[in-house]
Coordinates of C-alpha atoms and ligand atoms in Angstrom, one line a residue:
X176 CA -7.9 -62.4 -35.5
X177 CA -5.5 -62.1 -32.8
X178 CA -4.0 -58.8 -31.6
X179 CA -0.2 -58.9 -30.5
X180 CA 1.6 -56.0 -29.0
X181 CA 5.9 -55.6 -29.7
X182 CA 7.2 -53.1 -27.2
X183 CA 11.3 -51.8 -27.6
X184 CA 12.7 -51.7 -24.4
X185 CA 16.7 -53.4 -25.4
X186 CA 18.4 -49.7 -25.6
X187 CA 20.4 -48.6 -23.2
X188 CA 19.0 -44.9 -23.3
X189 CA 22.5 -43.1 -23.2
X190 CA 20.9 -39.8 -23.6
X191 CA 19.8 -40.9 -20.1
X192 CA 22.8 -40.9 -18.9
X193 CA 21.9 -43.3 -15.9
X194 CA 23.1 -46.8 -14.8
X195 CA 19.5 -48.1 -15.2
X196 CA 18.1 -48.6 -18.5
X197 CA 16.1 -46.1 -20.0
X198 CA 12.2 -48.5 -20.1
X199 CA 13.2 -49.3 -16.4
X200 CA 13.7 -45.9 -15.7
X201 CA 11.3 -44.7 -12.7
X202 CA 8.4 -42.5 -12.5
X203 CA 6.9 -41.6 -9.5
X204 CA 8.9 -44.4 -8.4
X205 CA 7.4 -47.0 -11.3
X206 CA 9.4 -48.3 -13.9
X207 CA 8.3 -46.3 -17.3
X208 CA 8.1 -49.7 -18.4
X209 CA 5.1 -50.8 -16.4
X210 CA 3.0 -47.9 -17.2
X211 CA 2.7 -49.5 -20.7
X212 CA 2.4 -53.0 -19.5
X213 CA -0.4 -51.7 -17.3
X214 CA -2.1 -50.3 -20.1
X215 CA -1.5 -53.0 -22.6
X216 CA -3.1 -55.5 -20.3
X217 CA -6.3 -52.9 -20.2
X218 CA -6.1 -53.1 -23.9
X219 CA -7.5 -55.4 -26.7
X220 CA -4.1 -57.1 -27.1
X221 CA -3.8 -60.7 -26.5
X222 CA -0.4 -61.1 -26.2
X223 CA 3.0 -59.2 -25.7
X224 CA 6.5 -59.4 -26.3
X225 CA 8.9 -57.2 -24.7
X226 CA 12.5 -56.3 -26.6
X227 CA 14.9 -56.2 -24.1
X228 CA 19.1 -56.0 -24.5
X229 CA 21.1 -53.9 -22.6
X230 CA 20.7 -54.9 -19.0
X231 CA 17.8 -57.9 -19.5
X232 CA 17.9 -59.2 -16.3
X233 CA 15.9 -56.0 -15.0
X234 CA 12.9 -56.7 -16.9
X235 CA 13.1 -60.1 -16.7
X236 CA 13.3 -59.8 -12.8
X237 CA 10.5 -57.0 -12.8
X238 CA 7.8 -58.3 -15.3
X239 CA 8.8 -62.0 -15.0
X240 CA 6.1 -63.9 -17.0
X241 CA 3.8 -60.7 -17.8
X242 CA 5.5 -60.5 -21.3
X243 CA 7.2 -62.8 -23.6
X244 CA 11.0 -62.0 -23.7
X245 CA 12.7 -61.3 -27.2
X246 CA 16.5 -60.9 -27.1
X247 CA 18.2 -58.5 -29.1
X248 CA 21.9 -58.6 -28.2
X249 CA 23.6 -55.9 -29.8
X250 CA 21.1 -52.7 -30.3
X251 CA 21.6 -52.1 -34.0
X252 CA 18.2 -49.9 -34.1
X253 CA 14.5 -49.8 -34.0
X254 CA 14.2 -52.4 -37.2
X255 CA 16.3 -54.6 -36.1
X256 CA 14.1 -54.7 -32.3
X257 CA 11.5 -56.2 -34.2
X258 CA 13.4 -58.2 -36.5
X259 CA 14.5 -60.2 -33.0
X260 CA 10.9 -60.9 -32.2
X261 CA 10.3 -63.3 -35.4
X262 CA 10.5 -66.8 -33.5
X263 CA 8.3 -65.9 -31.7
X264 CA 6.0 -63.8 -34.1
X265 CA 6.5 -64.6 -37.4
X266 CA 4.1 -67.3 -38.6
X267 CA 1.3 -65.4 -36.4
X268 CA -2.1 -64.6 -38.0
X269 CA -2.7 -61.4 -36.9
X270 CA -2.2 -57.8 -36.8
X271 CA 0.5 -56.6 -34.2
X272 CA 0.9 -53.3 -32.7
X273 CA 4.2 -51.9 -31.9
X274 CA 5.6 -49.3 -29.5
X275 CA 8.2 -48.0 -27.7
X276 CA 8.9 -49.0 -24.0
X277 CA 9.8 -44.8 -23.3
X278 CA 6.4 -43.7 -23.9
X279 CA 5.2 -44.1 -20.2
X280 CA 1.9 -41.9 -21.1
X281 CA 0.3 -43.8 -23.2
X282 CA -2.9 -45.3 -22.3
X283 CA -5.1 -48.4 -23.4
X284 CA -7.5 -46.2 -24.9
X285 CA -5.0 -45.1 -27.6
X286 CA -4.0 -48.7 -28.6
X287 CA -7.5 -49.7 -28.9
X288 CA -8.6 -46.6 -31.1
X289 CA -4.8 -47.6 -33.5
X290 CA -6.1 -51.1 -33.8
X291 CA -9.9 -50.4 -34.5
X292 CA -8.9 -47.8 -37.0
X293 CA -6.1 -49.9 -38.6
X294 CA -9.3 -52.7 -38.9
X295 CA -11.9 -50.3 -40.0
X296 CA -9.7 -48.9 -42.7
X297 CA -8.5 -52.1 -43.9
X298 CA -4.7 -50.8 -43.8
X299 CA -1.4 -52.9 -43.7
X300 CA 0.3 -50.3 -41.8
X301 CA -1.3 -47.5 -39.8
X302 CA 1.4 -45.1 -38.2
X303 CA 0.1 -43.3 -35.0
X304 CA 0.7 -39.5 -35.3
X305 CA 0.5 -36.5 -33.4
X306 CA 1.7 -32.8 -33.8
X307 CA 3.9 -30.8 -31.5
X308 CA 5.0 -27.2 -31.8
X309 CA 8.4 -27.8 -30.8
X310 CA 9.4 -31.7 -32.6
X311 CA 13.2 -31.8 -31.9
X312 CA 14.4 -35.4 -31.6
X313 CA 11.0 -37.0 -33.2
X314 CA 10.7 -38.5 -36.9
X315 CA 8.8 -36.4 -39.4
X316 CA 5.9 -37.4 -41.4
X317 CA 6.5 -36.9 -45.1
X318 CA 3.5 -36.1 -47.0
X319 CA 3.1 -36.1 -50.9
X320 CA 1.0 -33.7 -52.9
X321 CA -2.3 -35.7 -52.3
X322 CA -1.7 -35.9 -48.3
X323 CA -0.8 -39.5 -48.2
X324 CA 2.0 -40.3 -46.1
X325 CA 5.6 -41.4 -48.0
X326 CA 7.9 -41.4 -45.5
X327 CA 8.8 -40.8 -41.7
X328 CA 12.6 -39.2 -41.7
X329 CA 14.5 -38.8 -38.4
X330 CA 14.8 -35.4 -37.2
X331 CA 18.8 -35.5 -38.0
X332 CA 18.0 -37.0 -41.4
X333 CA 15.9 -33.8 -42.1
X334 CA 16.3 -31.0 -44.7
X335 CA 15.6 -27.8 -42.9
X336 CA 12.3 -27.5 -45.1
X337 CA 11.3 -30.8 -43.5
X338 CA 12.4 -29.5 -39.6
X339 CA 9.6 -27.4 -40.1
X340 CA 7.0 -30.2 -40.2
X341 CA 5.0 -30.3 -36.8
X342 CA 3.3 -33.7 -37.7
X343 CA 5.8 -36.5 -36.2
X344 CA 5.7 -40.6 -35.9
X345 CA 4.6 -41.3 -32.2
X346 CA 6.9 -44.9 -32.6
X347 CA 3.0 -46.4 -32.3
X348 CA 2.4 -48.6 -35.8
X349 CA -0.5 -51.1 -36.4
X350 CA 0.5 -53.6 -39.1
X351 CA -0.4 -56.9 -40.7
X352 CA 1.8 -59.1 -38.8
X353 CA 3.2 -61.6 -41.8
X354 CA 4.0 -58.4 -43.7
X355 CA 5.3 -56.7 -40.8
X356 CA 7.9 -59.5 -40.5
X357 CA 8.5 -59.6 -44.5
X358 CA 9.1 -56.1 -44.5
X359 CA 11.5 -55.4 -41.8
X360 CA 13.8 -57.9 -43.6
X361 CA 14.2 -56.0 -46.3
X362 CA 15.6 -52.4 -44.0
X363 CA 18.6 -51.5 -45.0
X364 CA 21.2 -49.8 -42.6
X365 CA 21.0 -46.1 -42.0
X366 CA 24.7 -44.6 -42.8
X367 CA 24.9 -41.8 -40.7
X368 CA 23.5 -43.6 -37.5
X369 CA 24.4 -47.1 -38.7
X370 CA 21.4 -48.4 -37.2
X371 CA 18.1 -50.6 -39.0
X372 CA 15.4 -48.0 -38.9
X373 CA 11.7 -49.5 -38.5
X374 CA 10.4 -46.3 -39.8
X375 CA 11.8 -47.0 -43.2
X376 CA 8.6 -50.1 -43.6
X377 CA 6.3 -47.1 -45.1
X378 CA 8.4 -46.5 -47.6
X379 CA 9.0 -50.7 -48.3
X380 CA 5.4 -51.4 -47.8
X381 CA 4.6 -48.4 -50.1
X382 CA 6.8 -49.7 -52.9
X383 CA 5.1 -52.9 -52.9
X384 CA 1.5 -51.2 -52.9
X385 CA 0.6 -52.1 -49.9
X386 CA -2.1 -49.9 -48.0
X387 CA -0.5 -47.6 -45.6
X388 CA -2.5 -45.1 -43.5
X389 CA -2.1 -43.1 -40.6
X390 CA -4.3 -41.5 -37.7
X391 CA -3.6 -38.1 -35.8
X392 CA -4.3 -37.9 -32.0
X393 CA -4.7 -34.8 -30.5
X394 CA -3.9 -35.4 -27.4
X395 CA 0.3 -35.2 -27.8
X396 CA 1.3 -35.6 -24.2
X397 CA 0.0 -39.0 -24.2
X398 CA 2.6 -40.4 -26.9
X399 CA 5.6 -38.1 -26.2
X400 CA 8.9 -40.2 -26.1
X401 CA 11.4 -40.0 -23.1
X402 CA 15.0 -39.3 -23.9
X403 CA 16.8 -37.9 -21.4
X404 CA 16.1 -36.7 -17.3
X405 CA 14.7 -33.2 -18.7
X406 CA 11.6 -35.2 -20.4
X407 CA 11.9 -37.2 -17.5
X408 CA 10.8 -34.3 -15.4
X409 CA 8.1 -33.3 -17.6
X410 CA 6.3 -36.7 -17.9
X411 CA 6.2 -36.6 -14.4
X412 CA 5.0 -33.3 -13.9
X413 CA 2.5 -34.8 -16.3
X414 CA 1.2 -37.2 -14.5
X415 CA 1.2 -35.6 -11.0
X416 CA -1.0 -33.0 -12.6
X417 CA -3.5 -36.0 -13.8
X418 CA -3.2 -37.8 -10.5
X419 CA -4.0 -34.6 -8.5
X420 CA -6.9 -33.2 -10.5
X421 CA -8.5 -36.5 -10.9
X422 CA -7.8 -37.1 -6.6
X423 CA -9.2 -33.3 -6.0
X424 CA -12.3 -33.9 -8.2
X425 CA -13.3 -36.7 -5.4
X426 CA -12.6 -34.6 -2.6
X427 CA -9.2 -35.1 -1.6
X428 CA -8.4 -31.3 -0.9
X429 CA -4.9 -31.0 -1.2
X430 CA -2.5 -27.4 -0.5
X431 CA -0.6 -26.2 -3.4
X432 CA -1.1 -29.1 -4.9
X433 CA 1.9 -28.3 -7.7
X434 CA 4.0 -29.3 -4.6
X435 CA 2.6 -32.6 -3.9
X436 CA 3.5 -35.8 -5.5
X437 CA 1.7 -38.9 -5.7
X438 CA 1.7 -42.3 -7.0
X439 CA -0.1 -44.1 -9.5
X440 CA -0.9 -46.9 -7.3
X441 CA -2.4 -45.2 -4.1
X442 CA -6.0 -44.7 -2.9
X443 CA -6.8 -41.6 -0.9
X444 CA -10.5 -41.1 0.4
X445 CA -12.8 -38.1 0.2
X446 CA -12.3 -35.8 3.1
X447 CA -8.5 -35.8 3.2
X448 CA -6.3 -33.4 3.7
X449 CA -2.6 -33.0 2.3
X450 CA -0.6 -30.2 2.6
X451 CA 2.5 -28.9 0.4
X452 CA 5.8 -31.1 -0.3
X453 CA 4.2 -34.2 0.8
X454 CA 5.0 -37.6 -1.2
X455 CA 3.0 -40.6 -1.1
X456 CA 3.8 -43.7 -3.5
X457 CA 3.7 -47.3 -3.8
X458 CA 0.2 -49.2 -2.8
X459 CA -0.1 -46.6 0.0
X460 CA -4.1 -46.0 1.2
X461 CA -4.9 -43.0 3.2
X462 CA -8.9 -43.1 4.7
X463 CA -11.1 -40.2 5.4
X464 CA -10.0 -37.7 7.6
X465 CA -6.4 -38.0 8.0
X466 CA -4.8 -34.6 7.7
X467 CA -1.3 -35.3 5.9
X468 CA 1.5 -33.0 5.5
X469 CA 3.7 -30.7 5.3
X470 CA 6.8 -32.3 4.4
X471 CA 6.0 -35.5 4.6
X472 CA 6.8 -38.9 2.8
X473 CA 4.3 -42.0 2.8
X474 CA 5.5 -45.1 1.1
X475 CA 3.4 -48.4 0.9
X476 CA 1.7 -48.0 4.1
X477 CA -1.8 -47.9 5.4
X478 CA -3.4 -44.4 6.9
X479 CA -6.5 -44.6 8.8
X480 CA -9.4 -42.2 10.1
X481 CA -8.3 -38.9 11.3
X482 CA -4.8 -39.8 11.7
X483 CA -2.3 -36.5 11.2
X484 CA 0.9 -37.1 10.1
X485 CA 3.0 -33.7 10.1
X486 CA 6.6 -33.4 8.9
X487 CA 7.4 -37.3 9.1
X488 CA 8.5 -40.5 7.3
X489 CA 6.1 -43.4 6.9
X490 CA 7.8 -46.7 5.2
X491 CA 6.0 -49.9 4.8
X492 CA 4.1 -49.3 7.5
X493 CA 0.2 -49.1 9.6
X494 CA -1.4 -46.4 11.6
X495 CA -4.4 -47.3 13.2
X496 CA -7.7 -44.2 13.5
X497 CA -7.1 -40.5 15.4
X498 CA -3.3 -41.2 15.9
X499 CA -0.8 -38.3 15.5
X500 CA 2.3 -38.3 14.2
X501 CA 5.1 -36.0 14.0
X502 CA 7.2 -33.6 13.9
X503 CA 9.6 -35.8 12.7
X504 CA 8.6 -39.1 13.6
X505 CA 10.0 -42.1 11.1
X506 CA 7.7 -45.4 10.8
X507 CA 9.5 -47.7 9.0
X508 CA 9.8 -51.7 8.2
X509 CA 6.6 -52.8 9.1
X510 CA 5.4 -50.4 12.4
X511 CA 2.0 -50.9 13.0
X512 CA 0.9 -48.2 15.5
X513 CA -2.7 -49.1 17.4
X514 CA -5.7 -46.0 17.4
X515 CA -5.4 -43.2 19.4
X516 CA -1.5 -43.3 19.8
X517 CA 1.0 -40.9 19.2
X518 CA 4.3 -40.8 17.6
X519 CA 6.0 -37.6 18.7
X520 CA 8.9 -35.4 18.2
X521 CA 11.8 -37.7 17.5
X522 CA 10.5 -40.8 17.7
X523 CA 11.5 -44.2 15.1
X524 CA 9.6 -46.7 15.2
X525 CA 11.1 -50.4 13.4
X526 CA 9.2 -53.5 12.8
X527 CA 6.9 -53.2 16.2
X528 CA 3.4 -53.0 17.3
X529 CA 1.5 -51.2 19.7
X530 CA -2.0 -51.2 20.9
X531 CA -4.7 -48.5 21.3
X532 CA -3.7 -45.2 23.2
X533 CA -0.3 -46.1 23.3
X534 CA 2.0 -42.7 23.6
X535 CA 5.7 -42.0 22.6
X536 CA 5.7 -38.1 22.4
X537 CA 9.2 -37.4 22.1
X538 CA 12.7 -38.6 21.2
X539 CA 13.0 -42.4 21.6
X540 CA 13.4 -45.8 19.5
X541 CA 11.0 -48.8 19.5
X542 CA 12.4 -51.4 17.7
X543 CA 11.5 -54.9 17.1
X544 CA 9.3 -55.1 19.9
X545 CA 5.2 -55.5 20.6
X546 CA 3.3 -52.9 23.0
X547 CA -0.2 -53.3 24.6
X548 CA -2.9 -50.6 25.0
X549 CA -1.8 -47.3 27.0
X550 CA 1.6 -47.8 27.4
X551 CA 3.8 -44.4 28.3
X552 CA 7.6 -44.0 26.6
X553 CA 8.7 -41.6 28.4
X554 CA 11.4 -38.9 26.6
X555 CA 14.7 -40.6 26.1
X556 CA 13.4 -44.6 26.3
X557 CA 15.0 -47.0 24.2
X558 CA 14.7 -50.5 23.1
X559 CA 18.0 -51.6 23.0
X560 CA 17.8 -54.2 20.2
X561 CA 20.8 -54.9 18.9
X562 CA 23.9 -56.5 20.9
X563 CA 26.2 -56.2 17.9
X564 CA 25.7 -59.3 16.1
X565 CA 21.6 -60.2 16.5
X566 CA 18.1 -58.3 17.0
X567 CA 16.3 -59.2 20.0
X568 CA 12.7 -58.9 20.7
X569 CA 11.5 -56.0 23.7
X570 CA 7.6 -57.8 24.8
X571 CA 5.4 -54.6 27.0
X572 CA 2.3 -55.7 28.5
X573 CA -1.0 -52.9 28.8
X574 CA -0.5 -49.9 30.7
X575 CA 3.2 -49.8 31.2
X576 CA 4.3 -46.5 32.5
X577 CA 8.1 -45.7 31.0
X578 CA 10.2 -43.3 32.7
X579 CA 11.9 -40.9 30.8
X580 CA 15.6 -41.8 30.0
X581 CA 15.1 -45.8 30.2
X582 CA 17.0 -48.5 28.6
X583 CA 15.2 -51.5 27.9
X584 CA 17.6 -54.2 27.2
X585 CA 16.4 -57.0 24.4
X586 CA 15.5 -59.9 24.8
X587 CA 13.0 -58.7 27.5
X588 CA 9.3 -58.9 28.7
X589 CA 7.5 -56.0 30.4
X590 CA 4.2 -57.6 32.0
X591 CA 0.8 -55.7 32.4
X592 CA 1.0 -52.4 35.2
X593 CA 4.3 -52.3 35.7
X594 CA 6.4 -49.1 36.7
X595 CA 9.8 -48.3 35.6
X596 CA 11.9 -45.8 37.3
X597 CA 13.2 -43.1 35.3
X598 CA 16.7 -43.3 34.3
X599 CA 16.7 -47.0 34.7
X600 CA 18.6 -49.5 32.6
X601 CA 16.2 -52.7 32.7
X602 CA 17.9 -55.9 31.4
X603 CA 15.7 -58.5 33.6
X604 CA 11.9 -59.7 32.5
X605 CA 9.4 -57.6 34.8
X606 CA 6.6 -59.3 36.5
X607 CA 3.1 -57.8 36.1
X608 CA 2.1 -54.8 38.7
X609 CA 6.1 -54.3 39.8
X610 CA 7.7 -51.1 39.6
X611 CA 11.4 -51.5 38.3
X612 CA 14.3 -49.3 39.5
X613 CA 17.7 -50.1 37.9
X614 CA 20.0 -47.9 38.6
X615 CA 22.0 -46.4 41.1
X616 CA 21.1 -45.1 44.6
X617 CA 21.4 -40.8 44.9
X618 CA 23.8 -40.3 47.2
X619 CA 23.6 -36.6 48.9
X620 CA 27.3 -35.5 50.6
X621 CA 26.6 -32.7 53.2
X622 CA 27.9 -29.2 52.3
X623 CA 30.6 -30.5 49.9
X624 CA 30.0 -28.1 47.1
X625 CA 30.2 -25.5 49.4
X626 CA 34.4 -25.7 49.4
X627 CA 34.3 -26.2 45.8
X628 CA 36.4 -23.6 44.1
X629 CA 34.0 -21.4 42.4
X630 CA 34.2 -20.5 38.7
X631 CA 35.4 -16.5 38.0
X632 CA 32.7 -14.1 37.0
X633 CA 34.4 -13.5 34.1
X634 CA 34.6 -16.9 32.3
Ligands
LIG93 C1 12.0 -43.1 -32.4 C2 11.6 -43.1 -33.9 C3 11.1 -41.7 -34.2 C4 9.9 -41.3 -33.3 C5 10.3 -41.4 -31.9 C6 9.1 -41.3 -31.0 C7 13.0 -44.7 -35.1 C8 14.1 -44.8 -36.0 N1 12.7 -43.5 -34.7 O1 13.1 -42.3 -32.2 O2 10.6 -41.7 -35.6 O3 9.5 -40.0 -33.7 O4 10.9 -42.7 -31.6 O5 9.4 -41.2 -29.6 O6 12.3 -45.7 -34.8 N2 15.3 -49.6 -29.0 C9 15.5 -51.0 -29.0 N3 16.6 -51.5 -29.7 C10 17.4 -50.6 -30.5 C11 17.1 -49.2 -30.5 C12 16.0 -48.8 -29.7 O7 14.9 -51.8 -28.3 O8 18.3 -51.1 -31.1 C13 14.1 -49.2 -28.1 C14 14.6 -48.2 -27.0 O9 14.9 -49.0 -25.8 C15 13.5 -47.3 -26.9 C16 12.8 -47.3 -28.2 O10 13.3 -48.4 -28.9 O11 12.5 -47.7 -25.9 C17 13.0 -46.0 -29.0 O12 14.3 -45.8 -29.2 P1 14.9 -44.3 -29.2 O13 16.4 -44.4 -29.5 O14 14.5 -43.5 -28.0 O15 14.2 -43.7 -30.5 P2 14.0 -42.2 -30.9 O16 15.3 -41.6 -31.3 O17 13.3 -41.5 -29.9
LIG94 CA1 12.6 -41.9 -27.7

């Protein structure tokens, strides 16, 4: 027997109140909606569909074919979501699992315990539950005198005797998939929120003696539902904690570690450092050694050995062993530094390469350009890449010395040893071994200042 997965993602999430839609919502800069696909694909299920509405085209352009893509155009409620999926569901042998794309902490070990237990039991509907101290906003699980569950109502159906009840539906259900579909045709439209709630199959599939179970999982933060930014925040918080422990139990040693955030998708080796308010994300990798921090944000970029990176941006970028970077240095669109360089005070760095014990140490802009081995910016030099309409390539052979204050003018080619004058403005190619002077002669006029009228003592 097959296992398929239904996951709600077509609401727009309005207690959100963002442009983006609620599933697509980001998390340590992943949509919430990728944790679960992440998971699911871990999981026993064979095959899932994705409910998606309000805004489609965001999923659609994000998962492309990961999921199969049921359309619910107007969101008339949780029942209907799965009522949408029936084309492609319906005639399946099967059990299917269902949950809710705004449960980002979920993981595949939780599905596969629902479906085992749902199995194991022989149930046609098994409703994942969980108790919190605090359930606002979550349905409650009605039980009769015997403990058997009769009902899930939503927390502003409730009686104020039935606020008090801590055990609430997680939105995870196992259930026969044939009578999963022959049910949810039979939910009838809540009046006060005018919407088709799914929860109302226990009470359908109850009437018709059908077995209904459920399971308790202790572990609540797993399962809690995202509503608005405030749960948001604490989902994240969440998962930073996770990330961090797990990442400090194989020797990363990290600096008030409450202060640093990173992603699910990076790799950080034993042996490095990170210091507070530091933020790395995206498929970022940072090797043994490197000392990174304070204040610093790495995104999708590769750190290697003993590199230190202090108060500095890092974008899609490379840095190659024992280079420093920083204070506020920015890497960005592809800079792939060599070993030993270092990336000073100031500096931005764009789409260039340079090789081994290459140094800018402060204040200048390499931009679209390739440097050799041990090549010297001096304070103040500049690739001048742009003439206002294109980008132009800046080519500097090994062991350029650059004076301080020079423009280099793109398109241009600096060949091996050469010298530029400080100060100099170079727009023509430079032959290997020359020094360059571009700019213009000092002239010295004899005693001139002398006459000059003086400025008062008292300015
Ligand atoms: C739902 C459950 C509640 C449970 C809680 C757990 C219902 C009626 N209520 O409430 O019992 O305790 O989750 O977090 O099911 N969605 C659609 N189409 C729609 C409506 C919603 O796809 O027409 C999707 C949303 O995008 C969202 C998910 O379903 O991902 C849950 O919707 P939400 O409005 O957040 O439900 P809750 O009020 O949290
Ligand atoms: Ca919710």
């Amino acid at each position: 027997m097959k296992n398929y997965a239904i996951i709600l993602a077509a609401g727009k999430g309005t207690r959100m109140k963002t442009e983006l839609p609620k599933c697509a919502f980001p998390i340590l800069k992943k949509p919430m909606i990728e944790y679960i696909l992440d998971n699911v694909e871990q999981s026993a299920i064979d095959e899932a569909t994705l409910v998606v509405g309000h805004k489609k085209e965001i999923f659609e352009e994000m998962l492309k074919d990961r999921v199969n893509y049921a359309v619910q155009k107007q969101q008339k409620g949780t029942g209907h979501a799965v009522k949408v999926c029936e084309d492609i569901l319906g005639d399946k042998e099967g059990q299917t699992i269902i949950m809710l794309g705004d449960m980002p902490l979920v993981d595949y070990k939780v599905i596969n315990k629902a479906i085992s237990y749902h199995q194991d039991r022989g149930n046609d509907l098994t409703i994942v539950t969980t108790k919190y101290e605090h359930p606002k906003g979550y349905g409650r699980i009605i039980r009769n005198e015997y403990g058997n569950i009769e009902a899930i109502v939503e927390h502003r159906d409730c009686s104020t005797e039935q606020k008090r009840i801590k055990e609430v539906n997680t939105g995870i259900y196992v259930v026969n998939n044939k009578k999963l579909f022959s049910a949810v045709k039979k939910i009838k439209v809540n009046k006060r929120k005018g919407e088709f709630y799914l929860t109302d199959i226990v009470q359908i599939m109850k009437d018709e003696d059908l077995i209904v179970g459920t399971i308790e999982l202790w572990d609540s933060e797993k399962v809690m539902g995202i509503n608005d930014l405030y749960t948001v925040s604490i989902a994240e918080r969440y998962l930073r904690d996770k990330i961090n422990k797990d990442l400090m139990e194989k020797g990363v040693y990290m600096i008030s570690p409450n202060t640093i955030t990173i992603g699910h998708d990076v790799t950080i080796e034993q042996g490095v450092t990170i210091y507070p308010n530091t933020y790395i994300t995206g498929a970022s990798v940072i090797k043994s050694g490197a000392k990174i921090g304070p204040n610093t944000e790495i995104h999708t970029s590769i750190i290697h050995q003993n590199v230190k990176i202090k108060h500095s941006l890092v974008y899609d970028s490379e840095i190659g062993k024992n280079t420093v970077v920083g204070p506020f240095a920015h890497l960005r669109n592809g800079a792939s530094i060599g070993e030993n360089n270092r990336v000073g005070n100031f500096v931005e760095v764009k789409n260039s390469s340079t090789g081994d014990g290459t140094k800018a140490a402060h204040l200048a802009y390499i931009g679209d350009s390739q440097t050799g081995k041990n090549v010297n910016f001096g304070c103040g030099s500049i690739t001048v890449n742009y003439d206002g309409i294109k980008k132009h390539r800046t080519i500097i052979g090994d062991d350029v010395f650059i004076g301080c204050n020079t423009n280099l003018v793109a398109p241009l080619e600096i060949g091996d040893n050469v010298f530029i004058a400080a100060g100099s403005t170079v727009t023509r190619n430079v032959p290997k071994g020359a020094l360059a002077i571009a700019r213009n002669r000092q002239i010295n006029k004899r005693d001139y200042a002398k006459n000059l009228i003086k400025p008062k003592d008292d300015n």
